[in-house]
Coordinates of C-alpha atoms in Angstrom, one line a residue:
M138 CA -36.7 -5.2 26.1
N139 CA -35.9 -7.3 23.4
P140 CA -32.9 -10.3 25.4
D141 CA -31.3 -11.3 21.8
Y142 CA -30.7 -7.6 20.4
D143 CA -28.0 -7.2 18.5
G144 CA -26.6 -10.7 18.8
L145 CA -27.0 -10.7 22.0
A146 CA -27.9 -14.4 21.5
S147 CA -25.1 -15.2 20.2
Y148 CA -22.6 -13.7 22.5
R149 CA -24.0 -15.5 25.3
K150 CA -23.7 -18.6 23.5
L151 CA -20.4 -18.1 22.2
G152 CA -18.8 -15.6 23.9
Y153 CA -18.4 -13.0 20.7
V154 CA -20.6 -11.6 18.6
P155 CA -19.8 -13.2 14.9
F156 CA -19.1 -11.0 12.1
D157 CA -21.0 -12.5 9.4
E158 CA -24.1 -12.0 11.9
E159 CA -23.7 -8.3 12.9
N160 CA -22.5 -5.2 11.4
E161 CA -19.8 -3.9 14.3
S162 CA -19.4 -7.2 15.7
L163 CA -16.1 -6.3 17.1
S164 CA -17.3 -3.3 19.0
K165 CA -20.0 -4.9 20.0
T166 CA -18.3 -7.5 21.6
L167 CA -16.3 -5.5 23.7
E168 CA -19.6 -3.4 24.6
Y169 CA -21.4 -6.1 25.7
A170 CA -18.0 -7.3 28.0
Y171 CA -17.6 -4.1 29.6
D172 CA -21.6 -3.9 30.6
D173 CA -21.1 -7.4 31.9
Y174 CA -17.7 -6.3 34.0
C175 CA -20.0 -3.7 35.0
I176 CA -23.0 -5.6 36.0
A177 CA -20.3 -7.8 38.3
Q178 CA -19.3 -4.8 39.9
M179 CA -23.0 -4.1 40.7
A180 CA -24.0 -7.8 41.9
R181 CA -20.4 -7.9 44.0
A182 CA -21.5 -4.5 45.7
L183 CA -25.5 -6.2 46.7
G184 CA -23.6 -9.6 47.5
K185 CA -24.8 -11.0 44.8
A186 CA -22.1 -13.7 44.8
D187 CA -23.3 -15.9 41.6
D188 CA -23.9 -13.2 39.8
Y189 CA -20.9 -11.5 40.6
R190 CA -19.2 -15.1 39.1
L191 CA -21.6 -15.5 36.0
F192 CA -21.1 -12.0 34.7
M193 CA -17.0 -12.0 35.2
K194 CA -16.9 -15.2 33.6
R195 CA -18.9 -13.8 30.7
A196 CA -17.1 -10.1 30.7
M197 CA -14.1 -12.2 29.8
S198 CA -15.0 -12.6 26.5
Y199 CA -13.4 -9.7 24.9
T200 CA -10.2 -12.1 25.1
N201 CA -12.0 -14.2 22.4
L202 CA -11.7 -10.9 19.7
Y203 CA -7.7 -11.9 19.8
D204 CA -5.3 -14.6 18.2
P205 CA -2.5 -15.7 21.1
S206 CA -0.1 -15.7 18.2
I207 CA -0.5 -12.0 17.7
A208 CA 1.1 -10.3 20.8
L209 CA 0.4 -6.8 19.3
C210 CA -1.8 -5.1 17.0
D211 CA -1.5 -1.3 16.2
T212 CA -2.9 1.4 13.8
F213 CA -1.7 4.0 11.7
D214 CA -3.4 7.2 10.2
L215 CA -1.7 7.6 6.4
E216 CA -4.2 10.1 5.7
M217 CA -2.2 12.4 8.7
G218 CA 1.3 10.9 8.1
T219 CA 3.8 8.5 7.0
P220 CA 5.1 5.7 9.4
T221 CA 9.0 6.2 9.3
L222 CA 11.2 2.9 8.7
A223 CA 12.0 2.5 12.7
E224 CA 8.4 2.9 13.5
L225 CA 7.5 -0.4 10.8
S226 CA 10.6 -2.1 11.8
A227 CA 9.2 -2.7 15.7
Y228 CA 6.3 -4.7 13.7
D229 CA 6.6 -8.2 12.0
V230 CA 3.5 -7.7 9.5
V231 CA 2.4 -4.8 8.1
F232 CA -1.0 -4.0 7.0
V233 CA -1.9 -1.7 4.2
S234 CA -6.0 -0.9 4.1
T235 CA -6.4 2.2 1.9
N236 CA -9.8 3.8 1.0
W237 CA -8.9 7.4 1.8
P238 CA -6.2 9.1 -0.1
I239 CA -2.5 8.3 1.8
L240 CA -0.7 11.7 2.4
D241 CA 2.7 10.7 1.1
A242 CA 2.1 7.5 -1.2
N243 CA 5.6 7.9 -2.8
A244 CA 6.9 8.0 0.8
L245 CA 5.2 5.2 1.9
G246 CA 6.0 3.2 -1.2
D247 CA 10.1 3.5 -0.8
R248 CA 9.5 2.9 3.2
L249 CA 7.8 -0.2 3.0
A250 CA 10.3 -1.1 -0.1
D251 CA 12.8 -0.9 2.8
F252 CA 10.7 -2.5 5.4
I253 CA 10.9 -5.9 2.7
D254 CA 14.7 -5.6 2.5
M255 CA 15.1 -5.7 5.8
G256 CA 13.1 -9.0 6.6
G257 CA 9.7 -7.5 6.9
R258 CA 6.2 -8.5 5.4
V259 CA 3.5 -6.4 3.7
V260 CA -0.1 -7.8 3.5
L261 CA -2.1 -5.5 1.1
T262 CA -6.2 -4.8 0.4
M263 CA -8.3 -2.8 -1.5
S264 CA -7.4 -0.3 -2.5
S265 CA -3.7 0.1 -1.9
W266 CA -3.5 -0.6 -6.0
I267 CA -6.2 1.6 -7.2
D268 CA -4.3 4.7 -8.8
G269 CA -5.8 7.7 -10.4
P270 CA -6.7 10.7 -8.8
F271 CA -7.6 9.6 -5.4
S272 CA -3.9 8.6 -4.3
W273 CA -4.7 5.3 -2.8
D274 CA -2.5 3.4 -4.3
V275 CA 1.1 2.3 -2.8
V276 CA 3.7 3.9 -5.1
G277 CA 7.7 4.8 -4.9
R278 CA 10.2 2.0 -4.5
F279 CA 7.3 -0.1 -3.6
A280 CA 5.6 -0.3 -7.2
S281 CA 8.9 0.6 -9.3
G282 CA 11.6 -1.9 -7.7
G283 CA 9.0 -5.2 -8.3
Y284 CA 7.4 -5.8 -4.7
H285 CA 4.2 -5.1 -6.1
P286 CA 1.9 -8.4 -6.6
F287 CA -0.5 -6.2 -8.5
V288 CA 0.1 -3.3 -11.6
P289 CA -1.7 -0.3 -9.8
A290 CA -4.3 0.2 -12.3
D291 CA -7.9 1.5 -11.2
T292 CA -10.2 -1.3 -12.3
R293 CA -12.2 -1.1 -9.2
M294 CA -16.0 -2.3 -9.3
H295 CA -19.2 -2.2 -7.1
A296 CA -19.7 -5.9 -8.5
S297 CA -21.0 -9.5 -6.5
K298 CA -18.2 -12.0 -7.0
S299 CA -17.9 -15.8 -5.5
L300 CA -14.5 -17.7 -4.9
G301 CA -13.6 -19.0 -8.3
V302 CA -10.3 -21.4 -8.8
F303 CA -8.5 -21.8 -5.8
D304 CA -5.3 -23.9 -4.7
A305 CA -6.9 -25.4 -1.4
A306 CA -3.7 -26.6 -0.2
H307 CA -1.9 -23.3 0.1
P308 CA -1.6 -22.1 3.6
L309 CA -3.3 -18.7 2.8
M310 CA -6.7 -20.7 1.7
S311 CA -7.0 -23.0 5.2
G312 CA -9.9 -23.0 6.4
V313 CA -11.5 -20.7 3.2
S314 CA -13.9 -22.6 1.3
A315 CA -16.9 -19.9 0.7
L316 CA -15.7 -16.2 0.1
S317 CA -17.5 -13.4 -1.7
V318 CA -17.7 -9.6 -2.3
T319 CA -19.4 -6.7 -3.2
F320 CA -16.2 -4.5 -4.3
S321 CA -13.2 -5.5 -5.7
S322 CA -10.9 -4.9 -8.3
S323 CA -9.8 -6.8 -11.5
P324 CA -5.6 -6.2 -11.1
A325 CA -2.8 -7.4 -13.9
T326 CA -0.1 -9.4 -12.1
T327 CA 3.8 -8.6 -12.1
Q328 CA 5.9 -10.7 -13.0
G329 CA 6.7 -13.2 -9.7
T330 CA 3.4 -13.1 -8.7
Y331 CA 1.5 -16.6 -8.1
V332 CA -2.5 -16.1 -7.9
V333 CA -3.5 -18.3 -5.3
A334 CA -7.4 -17.7 -5.4
T335 CA -9.8 -15.9 -8.1
W336 CA -13.0 -15.0 -8.2
D337 CA -15.4 -16.3 -10.3
D338 CA -15.2 -13.9 -12.6
G339 CA -10.9 -14.7 -13.3
S340 CA -9.7 -11.4 -11.7
P341 CA -7.5 -12.5 -8.6
A342 CA -8.7 -12.7 -5.3
V343 CA -5.7 -13.9 -3.4
A344 CA -1.7 -13.7 -4.7
V345 CA 1.5 -13.8 -2.9
K346 CA 5.0 -12.4 -4.1
G347 CA 8.0 -13.1 -1.9
N348 CA 6.9 -11.2 1.4
V349 CA 3.9 -9.3 0.3
V350 CA 0.8 -11.0 0.0
A351 CA -2.4 -9.1 -2.0
L352 CA -5.9 -9.6 -0.5
N353 CA -8.6 -8.5 -3.2
V354 CA -11.2 -7.6 -0.8
L355 CA -12.1 -4.0 1.4
P356 CA -11.7 -5.2 4.8
Q357 CA -15.1 -3.4 5.8
D358 CA -18.6 -4.5 7.0
G359 CA -20.9 -4.9 4.0
F360 CA -17.9 -5.5 1.5
V361 CA -16.7 -9.1 2.1
Y362 CA -18.2 -12.4 3.5
G363 CA -17.7 -16.1 4.1
D364 CA -14.7 -17.1 5.5
R365 CA -13.2 -13.6 5.7
L366 CA -11.4 -13.9 9.0
P367 CA -9.1 -17.2 8.3
I368 CA -7.6 -15.1 4.6
F369 CA -6.5 -12.5 7.2
S370 CA -5.1 -14.6 9.8
N371 CA -3.9 -16.8 7.4
A372 CA -1.8 -14.6 5.7
V373 CA 0.3 -13.0 8.6
H374 CA 1.0 -17.1 9.8
F375 CA 2.1 -17.4 6.0
L376 CA 4.6 -14.5 5.9
M377 CA 6.1 -15.7 9.6
T378 CA 6.8 -19.1 8.1
P379 CA 10.5 -19.1 7.0
R380 CA 10.5 -19.6 3.2
L381 CA 13.6 -20.2 0.7
R382 CA 14.9 -17.5 -1.1
V383 CA 16.4 -18.3 -4.8
L384 CA 18.3 -16.1 -7.5
V385 CA 18.0 -17.2 -10.8
A386 CA 21.2 -15.9 -12.5
S387 CA 21.4 -15.7 -16.5
P388 CA 23.1 -13.9 -19.1
E389 CA 20.0 -15.2 -20.9
L390 CA 17.7 -12.0 -21.7
A391 CA 14.7 -13.3 -21.6
Y392 CA 12.7 -13.1 -17.8
P393 CA 12.3 -17.0 -17.2
A394 CA 8.6 -16.6 -16.9
K395 CA 7.7 -20.6 -16.8
L396 CA 10.4 -21.3 -14.8
V397 CA 9.4 -18.5 -12.4
D398 CA 5.9 -19.4 -12.1
E399 CA 6.6 -22.8 -11.0
L400 CA 9.2 -22.3 -8.5
V401 CA 6.6 -19.1 -6.7
R402 CA 3.7 -21.6 -6.9
D403 CA 5.9 -23.8 -4.0
P404 CA 4.4 -22.3 -0.4
A405 CA 7.8 -23.2 0.7
I406 CA 9.8 -21.2 -1.8
G407 CA 9.3 -17.3 -1.1
A408 CA 11.5 -14.9 -3.5
V409 CA 12.3 -15.4 -6.7
D410 CA 14.9 -12.7 -8.2
F411 CA 16.1 -12.5 -11.8
F412 CA 20.2 -11.3 -12.5
D413 CA 21.3 -10.5 -15.7
A414 CA 24.4 -12.1 -15.4
N415 CA 25.3 -10.6 -19.2
S416 CA 25.5 -7.1 -17.6
A417 CA 27.2 -7.9 -14.3
T418 CA 28.4 -10.7 -11.9
P419 CA 26.5 -11.3 -8.5
T420 CA 28.6 -10.5 -6.0
L421 CA 28.8 -13.0 -3.0
A422 CA 27.0 -10.5 -0.6
Q423 CA 24.1 -10.7 -2.9
M424 CA 24.3 -14.3 -3.4
T425 CA 24.1 -15.3 0.4
R426 CA 20.6 -13.3 0.8
Y427 CA 19.5 -16.3 -0.9
D428 CA 18.9 -19.8 -0.2
A429 CA 19.8 -21.3 -3.7
V430 CA 21.2 -20.0 -7.5
I431 CA 19.7 -22.0 -10.1
A432 CA 22.4 -20.5 -13.1
Y433 CA 21.8 -21.2 -17.1
S434 CA 23.1 -20.0 -20.1
N435 CA 22.0 -18.9 -23.8
L436 CA 24.4 -15.9 -23.6
P437 CA 28.0 -15.3 -22.7
F438 CA 28.0 -14.1 -18.9
F439 CA 29.5 -11.0 -18.1
D440 CA 32.6 -12.3 -16.4
P441 CA 32.7 -16.6 -16.3
V442 CA 36.0 -16.7 -14.4
A443 CA 34.1 -14.2 -11.8
L444 CA 31.0 -16.0 -11.5
G445 CA 32.6 -19.4 -10.6
D446 CA 34.9 -18.3 -8.0
R447 CA 32.4 -16.4 -6.5
L448 CA 29.6 -19.5 -7.3
A449 CA 32.4 -21.4 -5.0
D450 CA 32.8 -19.1 -2.5
Y451 CA 29.3 -19.2 -2.0
V452 CA 28.6 -23.3 -2.2
D453 CA 31.7 -22.8 0.5
V454 CA 29.5 -20.5 3.0
G455 CA 26.6 -22.9 2.6
G456 CA 25.2 -21.8 -0.4
K457 CA 23.0 -24.6 -2.6
V458 CA 23.3 -24.0 -6.3
V459 CA 21.4 -26.0 -9.4
T460 CA 22.8 -25.7 -13.2
C461 CA 21.5 -26.1 -16.1
P462 CA 22.4 -25.9 -19.8
F463 CA 24.8 -24.3 -21.2
S464 CA 26.4 -23.3 -18.2
W465 CA 29.2 -26.8 -19.1
W466 CA 29.5 -25.6 -22.6
Y467 CA 32.0 -24.2 -24.4
V468 CA 34.4 -21.6 -22.8
T469 CA 32.4 -18.2 -23.5
H470 CA 29.0 -19.9 -22.2
Q471 CA 30.4 -22.2 -19.4
I472 CA 30.5 -21.2 -16.0
Q473 CA 34.6 -21.4 -14.8
G474 CA 36.6 -19.9 -12.1
R475 CA 37.2 -22.1 -9.5
F476 CA 33.4 -23.9 -9.7
A477 CA 35.0 -25.8 -12.7
A478 CA 38.3 -26.2 -12.1
D479 CA 37.8 -27.6 -8.3
G480 CA 35.1 -30.2 -9.6
Y481 CA 31.9 -28.1 -8.1
N482 CA 29.6 -29.0 -11.1
P483 CA 27.9 -32.7 -11.1
L484 CA 28.1 -32.8 -15.2
L485 CA 31.1 -31.8 -17.1
A486 CA 31.0 -30.9 -21.3
T487 CA 32.7 -33.9 -23.8
L488 CA 32.6 -32.7 -27.1
N489 CA 32.5 -28.7 -26.2
E490 CA 29.2 -28.6 -28.8
N491 CA 25.0 -29.0 -27.6
H492 CA 23.0 -31.8 -28.2
Y493 CA 20.0 -30.3 -30.0
A494 CA 17.2 -32.9 -30.1
V495 CA 14.7 -33.5 -28.9
A496 CA 14.8 -36.2 -26.2
S497 CA 11.8 -37.2 -23.6
L498 CA 12.8 -38.5 -19.5
G499 CA 13.8 -42.0 -19.2
S500 CA 14.9 -43.8 -16.7
F501 CA 15.1 -42.2 -12.9
D502 CA 15.4 -42.9 -9.4
G503 CA 11.5 -42.4 -8.7
S504 CA 12.7 -42.5 -4.9
H505 CA 14.4 -39.2 -4.8
P506 CA 13.3 -36.0 -3.9
I507 CA 14.4 -34.2 -7.1
M508 CA 11.8 -36.7 -8.9
R509 CA 9.0 -36.6 -6.4
D510 CA 5.2 -35.9 -8.5
V511 CA 7.8 -36.2 -12.1
T512 CA 6.0 -38.4 -14.7
T513 CA 7.1 -36.4 -17.9
A514 CA 9.5 -34.1 -19.3
S515 CA 11.2 -33.3 -22.6
T516 CA 13.8 -30.6 -24.3
E517 CA 15.0 -29.7 -27.1
Y518 CA 17.9 -28.6 -25.9
R519 CA 20.7 -30.1 -23.8
D520 CA 24.8 -30.9 -23.8
Y521 CA 26.8 -33.6 -24.2
T522 CA 27.4 -34.7 -21.0
A523 CA 29.8 -37.2 -18.7
L524 CA 29.3 -37.5 -14.8
A525 CA 31.8 -35.9 -12.5
P526 CA 33.7 -37.6 -10.1
G527 CA 32.3 -37.9 -7.1
A528 CA 28.6 -36.7 -8.7
A529 CA 25.7 -39.1 -8.5
S530 CA 23.2 -40.0 -11.6
V531 CA 19.3 -39.4 -10.6
A532 CA 17.7 -39.3 -14.1
L533 CA 18.4 -40.2 -17.9
W534 CA 17.1 -38.8 -21.0
D535 CA 15.3 -42.1 -23.1
D536 CA 18.7 -41.7 -25.4
G537 CA 21.0 -42.5 -22.4
E538 CA 22.0 -38.7 -21.6
Y539 CA 22.5 -37.8 -18.3
C540 CA 19.5 -35.7 -17.3
V541 CA 19.7 -34.5 -13.2
A542 CA 22.9 -35.8 -11.4
T543 CA 23.7 -34.6 -8.2
K544 CA 27.4 -33.8 -6.6
G545 CA 27.4 -32.2 -2.8
D546 CA 25.4 -28.9 -2.7
V547 CA 25.2 -28.7 -6.8
V548 CA 22.4 -30.2 -8.4
A549 CA 22.7 -30.4 -12.5
I550 CA 20.0 -30.4 -14.6
N551 CA 20.8 -31.1 -18.2
G552 CA 17.8 -29.3 -20.2
Y553 CA 17.3 -25.6 -21.0
L554 CA 15.2 -23.8 -18.4
G555 CA 14.9 -20.3 -20.3
D556 CA 11.6 -18.8 -22.4
G557 CA 13.2 -19.4 -25.7
G558 CA 11.8 -20.9 -28.3
T559 CA 10.5 -24.4 -27.1
S560 CA 12.9 -25.6 -24.3
F561 CA 11.3 -28.0 -22.3
A562 CA 7.9 -29.4 -21.6
G563 CA 6.3 -31.4 -18.9
D564 CA 7.7 -31.6 -15.2
L565 CA 11.4 -29.9 -16.2
A566 CA 10.9 -27.0 -14.4
L567 CA 9.5 -29.3 -11.2
M568 CA 12.6 -30.8 -11.3
A569 CA 14.2 -27.7 -10.4
R570 CA 11.9 -26.5 -7.8
N571 CA 12.1 -29.8 -5.9
A572 CA 16.2 -29.7 -6.7
V573 CA 16.2 -26.5 -4.6
K574 CA 13.7 -27.9 -2.1
Y575 CA 16.1 -30.9 -2.1
L576 CA 19.2 -28.5 -1.7
A577 CA 18.1 -25.9 0.6
L578 CA 14.8 -27.1 3.0
V579 CA 16.2 -29.1 6.1
S580 CA 16.1 -32.3 6.3
A581 CA 16.0 -34.2 9.9
Y582 CA 17.4 -37.8 9.9
L583 CA 17.7 -40.9 13.3
D584 CA 21.4 -42.3 12.7
S585 CA 20.9 -44.4 15.4
I586 CA 18.8 -45.3 18.8
S587 CA 19.9 -48.3 21.2
S588 CA 16.7 -50.1 21.4
S589 CA 12.9 -48.6 20.5
S590 CA 11.3 -51.1 23.7
G591 CA 11.3 -52.3 26.6
S592 CA 10.2 -52.3 30.7
A593 CA 9.9 -49.7 32.4
P594 CA 12.5 -48.1 33.8
F595 CA 13.5 -48.1 30.2
T596 CA 16.7 -45.9 28.9
F597 CA 17.8 -45.7 25.6
T598 CA 20.3 -43.5 23.5
C599 CA 19.5 -42.0 20.2
A600 CA 21.5 -40.2 17.7
G601 CA 20.2 -37.4 15.1
S602 CA 21.5 -35.3 12.1
A603 CA 20.4 -32.8 9.5
T604 CA 20.9 -31.9 5.7
G605 CA 20.2 -29.2 3.4
G606 CA 19.5 -25.3 4.6
Q607 CA 21.7 -23.5 6.1
M608 CA 24.5 -24.8 8.9
P609 CA 25.0 -25.2 11.7
Y610 CA 22.0 -26.7 12.9
T611 CA 20.0 -26.8 16.4
Y612 CA 18.3 -29.8 17.6
L613 CA 15.4 -30.3 20.1
W614 CA 14.1 -34.0 21.3
D615 CA 10.7 -34.2 22.9
F616 CA 10.4 -37.3 24.2
A617 CA 6.5 -36.8 24.5
D618 CA 6.8 -37.1 28.6
G619 CA 7.1 -33.7 29.6
S620 CA 10.7 -33.7 29.0
S621 CA 13.1 -32.8 26.0
S622 CA 16.7 -32.4 24.8
T623 CA 19.3 -30.1 22.9
E624 CA 22.2 -32.5 22.4
Q625 CA 22.4 -34.0 19.1
S626 CA 22.6 -37.4 21.3
P627 CA 21.2 -37.8 23.8
A628 CA 19.9 -40.4 26.6
H629 CA 16.5 -40.3 28.5
T630 CA 14.8 -42.7 30.9
Y631 CA 11.1 -43.8 30.9
D632 CA 9.8 -44.4 34.2
S633 CA 6.2 -45.2 33.5
P634 CA 4.6 -47.4 31.0
G635 CA 3.1 -46.4 27.4
S636 CA 3.9 -45.4 23.7
Y637 CA 5.6 -42.6 23.4
L638 CA 5.5 -40.5 20.6
V639 CA 9.4 -39.0 20.2
T640 CA 9.5 -36.2 17.9
L641 CA 13.3 -34.8 16.5
T642 CA 13.2 -31.2 15.2
A643 CA 16.8 -30.1 13.3
T644 CA 16.7 -25.9 12.1
D645 CA 19.2 -24.4 10.6
S646 CA 20.8 -20.8 11.1
V647 CA 18.2 -19.3 9.4
G648 CA 15.0 -20.8 10.9
H649 CA 14.3 -23.5 8.3
E650 CA 13.0 -26.7 10.2
G651 CA 12.9 -30.2 9.4
S652 CA 11.2 -33.0 11.6
L653 CA 10.8 -36.6 12.1
G654 CA 9.1 -39.0 15.0
F655 CA 9.6 -42.4 15.7
Y656 CA 7.8 -44.2 18.9
V657 CA 9.1 -46.1 21.8
N658 CA 7.3 -49.0 23.3
V659 CA 7.6 -49.1 27.4
G660 CA 6.3 -52.1 29.1
A661 CA 5.4 -52.3 32.5
A662 CA 8.0 -53.2 34.8
L663 CA 8.8 -56.9 35.6
S664 CA 7.5 -58.4 38.6
N665 CA 10.0 -59.6 41.5
L666 CA 9.7 -63.6 41.8
V667 CA 7.6 -64.3 45.3
D668 CA 7.5 -67.9 45.4
R669 CA 7.4 -71.1 43.7
A670 CA 6.2 -74.9 44.1
P671 CA 7.9 -77.1 44.5
S672 CA 11.6 -76.0 44.9
S673 CA 13.3 -79.2 43.7
G674 CA 12.3 -82.9 42.3
M675 CA 12.8 -85.4 39.9
A676 CA 12.1 -84.4 36.2
P677 CA 9.7 -83.7 34.7
L678 CA 9.1 -81.7 37.4
G679 CA 5.7 -79.0 37.3
V680 CA 6.7 -75.8 39.0
S681 CA 3.9 -73.1 39.8
F682 CA 5.4 -69.3 40.9
T683 CA 3.2 -66.8 42.2

């Protein structure tokens, strides 16, 4: 008998059979673990205690196949039926993998779209976008409603591809440096899709759109090699992390591709949707599904008064707004209603006319989060503006006009962000992305601390706060000694010396978190004075203490 048959050597050494060493590695690991359990029972019956302990320990190797953060994983045969919305809703993430005809691709697409509308998350793999006579692709509302990252088409090919250009900082690529396939496709992407990685022929390998991740691999042995396991687990963990939802509302007829592309490349931003504000006005209920609304105009709004009233209501319930030209310009293009009348906008129109002149970024506050990584920007389309009462300037154009200003939960960027003409260049769209994160992501702050060092037992008090996101906030202090507090302003005592990293995590009402940390240094307790000699005498007097 070969003692290293079918991955047994690795099984004994690692506790599992590696997928890149053996086909059917998962089933072999399970079979070997069960065999070890049976051997252990025989050893116990024979009174071989050492052998029993050895094989019972190896029998637990099956646990190495599970991600402890994933509590349950089930399968559903799409050839035999279609899961109901109630069945899908029992899960956080649904993987769709098709290499065989789907029983009802339209019904599946409708239910997956409903599942996402309820907050569900979907991971697609080959061949769920391959259309044609095979009925492999997910269609229905999932395709027609814009949920799909790829355009369904029969672009499959049996050809070897290796990982090409990829965003190494993106969570979907964590632990991934080498990846290759022998069967994939070359799909076109839909609007709002961010391609995180490409194959070496330029076709997309990993893409994300809102709560959908598409992995252009066939998840079967013999078709994908390299760091294939991380891309699947990364997809689950990435989708389970709360991300921001952004609504772009504009009467502009052209889809703002450059702005959306800049927004979706950020892992902190999930869905970015476009609302045609020339044909209708978003309701408050529609807006409150989003963490931030970006509003700009180049045509009249459908109802500028109603839009202004609803944006003001949205801000009043915790919403965040980014405004851009020409939303504070002349009556027909201006956001009116309460948003204008009650002073929500940081910038005000002065001459009721546009400032059509190319400008470059002038002086700005480089420490402000909105200007992070911003080095250059230019625009042709601006308005003549003044700073509203209570607003703060963050950046100016090189001719002294206001570029970025803030006021409460509203940021104004005086540069047109639509795709029309030569509207903008440089980092203007990055400013909008930073503005969304500045407004909507939670930041935790240490407001006060009584003292950060002392001798044991050491007691201190501290107070924290938070900004951004959706109020109310909850607070969690971790004192690094096994204790914690959920009070906003707790007191804590350290009984033992040490350097303790205290962390505060603030969480908003929709699950977005912000954290900070600081050290508290505790020294040894002061010793009691037990003796001194001499205890008295004439100055100068030398005294010894013990």
